Coordinates of C-alpha atoms in Angstrom, one line a residue:
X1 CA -88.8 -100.6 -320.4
X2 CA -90.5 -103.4 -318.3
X3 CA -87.0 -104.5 -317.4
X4 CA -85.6 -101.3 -316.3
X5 CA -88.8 -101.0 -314.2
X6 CA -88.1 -105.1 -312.9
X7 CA -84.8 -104.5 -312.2
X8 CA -85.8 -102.0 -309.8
X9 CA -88.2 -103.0 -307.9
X10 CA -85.8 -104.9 -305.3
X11 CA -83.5 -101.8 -304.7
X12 CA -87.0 -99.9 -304.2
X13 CA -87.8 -102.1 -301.8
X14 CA -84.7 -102.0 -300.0
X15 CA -84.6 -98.4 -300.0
X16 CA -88.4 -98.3 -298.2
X17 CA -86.4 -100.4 -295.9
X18 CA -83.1 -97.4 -295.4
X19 CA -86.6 -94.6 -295.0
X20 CA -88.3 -96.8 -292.4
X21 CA -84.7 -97.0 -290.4
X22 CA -84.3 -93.1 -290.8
X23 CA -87.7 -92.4 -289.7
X24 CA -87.0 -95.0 -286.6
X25 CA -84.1 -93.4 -285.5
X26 CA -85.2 -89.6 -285.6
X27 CA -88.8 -91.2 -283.4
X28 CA -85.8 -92.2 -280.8
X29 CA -84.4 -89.5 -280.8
X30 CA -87.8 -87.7 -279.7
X31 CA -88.4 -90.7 -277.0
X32 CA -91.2 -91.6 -279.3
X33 CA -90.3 -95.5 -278.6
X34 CA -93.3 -97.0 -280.0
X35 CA -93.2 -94.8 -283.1
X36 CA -89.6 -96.3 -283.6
X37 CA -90.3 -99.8 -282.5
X38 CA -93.6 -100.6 -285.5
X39 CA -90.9 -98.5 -287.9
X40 CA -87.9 -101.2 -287.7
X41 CA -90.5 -103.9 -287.8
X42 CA -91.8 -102.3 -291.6
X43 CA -88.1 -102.2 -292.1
X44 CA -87.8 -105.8 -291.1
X45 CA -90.4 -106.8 -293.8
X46 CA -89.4 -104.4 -296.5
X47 CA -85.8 -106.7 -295.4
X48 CA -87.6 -109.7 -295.7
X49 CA -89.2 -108.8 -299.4
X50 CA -86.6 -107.1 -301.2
X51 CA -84.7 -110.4 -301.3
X52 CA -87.4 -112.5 -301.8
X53 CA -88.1 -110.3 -304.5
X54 CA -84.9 -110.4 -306.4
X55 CA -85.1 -114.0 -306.1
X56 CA -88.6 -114.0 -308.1
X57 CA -87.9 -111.8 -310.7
X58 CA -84.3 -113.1 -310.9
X59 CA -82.5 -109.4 -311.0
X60 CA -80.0 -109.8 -308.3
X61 CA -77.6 -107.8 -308.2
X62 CA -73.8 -106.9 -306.2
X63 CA -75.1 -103.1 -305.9
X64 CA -78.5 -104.6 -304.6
X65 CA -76.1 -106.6 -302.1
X66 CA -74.2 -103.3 -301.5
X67 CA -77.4 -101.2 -300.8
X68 CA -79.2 -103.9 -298.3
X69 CA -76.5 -104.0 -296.2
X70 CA -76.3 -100.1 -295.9
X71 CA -79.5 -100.0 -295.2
X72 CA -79.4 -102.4 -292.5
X73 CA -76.8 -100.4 -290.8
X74 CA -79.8 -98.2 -290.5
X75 CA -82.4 -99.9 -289.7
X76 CA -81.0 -102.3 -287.1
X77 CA -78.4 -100.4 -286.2
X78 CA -78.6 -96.8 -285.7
X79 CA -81.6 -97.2 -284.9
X80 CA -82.0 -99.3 -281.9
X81 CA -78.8 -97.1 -281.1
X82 CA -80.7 -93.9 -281.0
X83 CA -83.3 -95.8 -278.8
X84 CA -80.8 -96.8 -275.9
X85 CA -79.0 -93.4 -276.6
X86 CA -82.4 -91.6 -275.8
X87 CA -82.8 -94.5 -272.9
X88 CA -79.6 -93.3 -271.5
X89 CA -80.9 -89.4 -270.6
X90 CA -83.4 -91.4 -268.7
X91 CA -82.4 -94.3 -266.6
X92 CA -81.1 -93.7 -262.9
X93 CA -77.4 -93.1 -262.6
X94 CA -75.5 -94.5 -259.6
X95 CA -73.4 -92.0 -257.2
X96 CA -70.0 -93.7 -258.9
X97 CA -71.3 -92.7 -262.7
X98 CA -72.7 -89.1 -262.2
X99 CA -69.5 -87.4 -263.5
X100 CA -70.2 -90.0 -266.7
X101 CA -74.1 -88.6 -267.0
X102 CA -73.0 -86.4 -270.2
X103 CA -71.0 -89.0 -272.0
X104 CA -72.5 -92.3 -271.5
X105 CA -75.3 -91.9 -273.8
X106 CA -73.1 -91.4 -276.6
X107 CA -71.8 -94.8 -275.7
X108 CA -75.5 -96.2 -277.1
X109 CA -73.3 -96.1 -281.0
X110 CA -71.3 -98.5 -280.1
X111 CA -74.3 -101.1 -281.0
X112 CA -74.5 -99.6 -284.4
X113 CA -70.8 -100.3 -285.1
X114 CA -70.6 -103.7 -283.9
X115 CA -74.1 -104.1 -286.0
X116 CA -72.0 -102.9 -289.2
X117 CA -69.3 -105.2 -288.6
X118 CA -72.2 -107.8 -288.0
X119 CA -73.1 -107.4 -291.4
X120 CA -70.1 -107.3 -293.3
X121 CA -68.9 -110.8 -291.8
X122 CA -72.0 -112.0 -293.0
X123 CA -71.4 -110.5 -296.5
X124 CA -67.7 -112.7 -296.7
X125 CA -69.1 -115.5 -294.4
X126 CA -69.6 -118.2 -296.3
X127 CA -70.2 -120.4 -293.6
X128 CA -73.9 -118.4 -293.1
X129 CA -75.7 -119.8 -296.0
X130 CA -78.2 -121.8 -293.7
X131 CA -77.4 -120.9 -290.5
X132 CA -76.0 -117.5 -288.3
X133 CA -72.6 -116.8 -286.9
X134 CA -73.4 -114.5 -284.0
X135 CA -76.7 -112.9 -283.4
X136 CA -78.1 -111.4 -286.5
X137 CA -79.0 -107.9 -286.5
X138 CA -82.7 -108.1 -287.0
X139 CA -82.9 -109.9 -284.1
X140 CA -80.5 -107.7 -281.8
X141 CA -83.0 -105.0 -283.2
X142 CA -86.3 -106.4 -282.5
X143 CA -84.7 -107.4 -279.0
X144 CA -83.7 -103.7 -277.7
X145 CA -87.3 -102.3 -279.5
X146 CA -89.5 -104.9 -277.8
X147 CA -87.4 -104.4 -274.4
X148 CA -87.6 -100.9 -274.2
X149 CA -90.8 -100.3 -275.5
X150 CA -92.4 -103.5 -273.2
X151 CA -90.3 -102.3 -270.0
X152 CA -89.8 -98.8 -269.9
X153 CA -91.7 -98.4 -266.5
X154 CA -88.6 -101.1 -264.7
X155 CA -86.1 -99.6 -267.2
X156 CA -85.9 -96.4 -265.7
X157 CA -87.4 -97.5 -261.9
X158 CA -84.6 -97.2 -259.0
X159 CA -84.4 -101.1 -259.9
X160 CA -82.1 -100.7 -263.0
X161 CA -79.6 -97.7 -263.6
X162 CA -77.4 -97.1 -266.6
X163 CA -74.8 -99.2 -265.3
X164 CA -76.8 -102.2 -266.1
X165 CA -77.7 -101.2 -269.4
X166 CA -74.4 -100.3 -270.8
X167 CA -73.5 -103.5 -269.9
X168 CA -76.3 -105.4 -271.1
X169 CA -75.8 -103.0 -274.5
X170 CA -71.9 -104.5 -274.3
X171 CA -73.3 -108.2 -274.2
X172 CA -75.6 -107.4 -277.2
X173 CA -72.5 -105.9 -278.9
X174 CA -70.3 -109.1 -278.1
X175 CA -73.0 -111.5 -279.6
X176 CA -73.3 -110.1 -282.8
X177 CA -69.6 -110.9 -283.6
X178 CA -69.6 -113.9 -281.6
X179 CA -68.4 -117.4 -282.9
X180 CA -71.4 -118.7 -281.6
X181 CA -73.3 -120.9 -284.1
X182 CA -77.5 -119.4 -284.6
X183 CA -79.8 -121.5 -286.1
X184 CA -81.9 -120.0 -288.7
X185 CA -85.4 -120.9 -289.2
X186 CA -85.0 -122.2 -292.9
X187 CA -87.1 -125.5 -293.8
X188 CA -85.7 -128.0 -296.5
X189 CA -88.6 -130.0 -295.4
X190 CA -90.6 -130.7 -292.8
X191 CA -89.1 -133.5 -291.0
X192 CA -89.0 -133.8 -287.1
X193 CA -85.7 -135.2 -287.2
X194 CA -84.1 -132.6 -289.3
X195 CA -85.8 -129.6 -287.7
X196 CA -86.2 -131.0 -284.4
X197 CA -84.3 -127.6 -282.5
X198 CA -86.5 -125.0 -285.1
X199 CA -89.9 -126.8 -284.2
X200 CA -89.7 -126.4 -280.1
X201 CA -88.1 -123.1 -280.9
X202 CA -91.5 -122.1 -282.5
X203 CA -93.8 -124.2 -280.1
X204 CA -92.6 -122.7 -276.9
X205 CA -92.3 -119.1 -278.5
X206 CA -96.6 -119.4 -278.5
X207 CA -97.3 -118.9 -275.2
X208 CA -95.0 -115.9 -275.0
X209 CA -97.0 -114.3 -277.8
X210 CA -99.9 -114.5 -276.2
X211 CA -98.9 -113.8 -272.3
X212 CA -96.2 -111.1 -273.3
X213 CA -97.6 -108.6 -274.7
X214 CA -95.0 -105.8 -276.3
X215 CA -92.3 -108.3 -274.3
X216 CA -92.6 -111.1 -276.1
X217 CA -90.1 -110.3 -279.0
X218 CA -87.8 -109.5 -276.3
X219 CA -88.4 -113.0 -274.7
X220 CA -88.5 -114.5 -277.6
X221 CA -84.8 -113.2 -278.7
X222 CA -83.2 -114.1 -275.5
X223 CA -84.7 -117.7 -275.7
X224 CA -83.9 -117.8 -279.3
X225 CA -79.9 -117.1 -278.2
X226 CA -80.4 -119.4 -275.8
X227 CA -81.6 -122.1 -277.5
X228 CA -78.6 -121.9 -280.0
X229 CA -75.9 -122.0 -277.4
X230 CA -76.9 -124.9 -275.9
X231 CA -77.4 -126.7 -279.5
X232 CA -74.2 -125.8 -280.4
X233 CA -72.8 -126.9 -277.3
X234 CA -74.4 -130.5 -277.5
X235 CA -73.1 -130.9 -281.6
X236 CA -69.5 -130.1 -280.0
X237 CA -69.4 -133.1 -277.2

């Protein structure tokens, strides 16, 4: 009985991960951004644990694979999809996109597809054991959240218009599938010289933390990208 119960426990955890998504994406859908933004972050660490804890008690399995995955669709998916979808019946549209008003939001679901593909490359990737190919989709998540939920005031200001953020959303969608190398912050030990890149990565995100308020994830994301292309490019010359 204690195994059936064991056995469990990860898949229970991933599914509190596949609720929290659900729940983020219908508080998008009612413009309740904040709502949806602390919901993906419980799905981020309901994520974070239900691998951990199939590690522990050693009960990993392929369905357990299958079912994270599927509910990272969710969570860091459709969900930050629904937030730029409700985003999109806000923002200021220029005189050349009026006609578009009706259909552009809809465009928002493009993020969740390119956020599925995302995943399944990393599922066959085996290339991603210590590092990232292309953003991951926690990341790409906790970016839109942080953004939208830190800048709404300038998001929907004369200043920006939905031009700008369906291309922005089209750059987010390119760098999930992008053959760009990510670092990932994983520590075989503590070494300068080995983690040299991961350690000023985590220095300089400290100020933004505390100056940044709501932004700072966003910040942080875009200097995290950053930071791993111009790693990558140095290992290449």
């Amino acid at each position: 009985m204690a195994n059936i119960i064991t056995r469990q426990i990860p898949n229970s955890i991933t599914c509190c991960n596949l609720i929290s998504g659900c729940m983020a994406t219908g508080a998008a859908f009612y413009g309740n951004y904040s709502w949806a933004f602390l919901l993906i972050v419980i799905g981020a660490v309901f994520d974070f644990f239900d691998g951990m804890s199939a590690r522990v008690l050693k009960v990993s399995s392929p369905i357990g694979k299958e079912l994270d995955s599927l509910a990272d669709v969710v969570t860091f998916g459709v969900a930050p999809s629904a937030m730029i979808f409700h985003l999109f019946h806000r923002v200021v549209y220029p005189d050349f996109m009026e006609p578009l008003r009706d259909v552009m939001p809809y465009t928002a679901f493009l993020m969740a597809a390119f956020s599925a593909l995302r995943l399944a490359k990393f599922n066959i990737d085996t290339r991603q054991t210590s590092s990232f190919i292309g953003v991951p989709t926690p990341a790409n998540t906790l970016f839109w959240a942080s953004l939208i939920v830190g800048n709404y005031g300038f998001l929907v200001s004369e200043k920006f218009n939905a031009f700008f953020l369906f291309m922005f959303m089209l750059l987010s969608c390119f760098l999930l599938v992008a053959e760009i190398p990510m670092f990932a912050l994983k520590f075989k030990n503590l070494s300068w010289q080995d983690n040299k890149i991961k350690f000023i990565f985590i220095l300089t995100c400290i100020p933004m933390i505390i100056f940044l308020g709501f932004s700072c994830f966003a910040a942080i994301i875009a200097w995290y990208v950053i930071l791993s292309v111009l790693t990558s490019r140095q290992k290449t010359h």
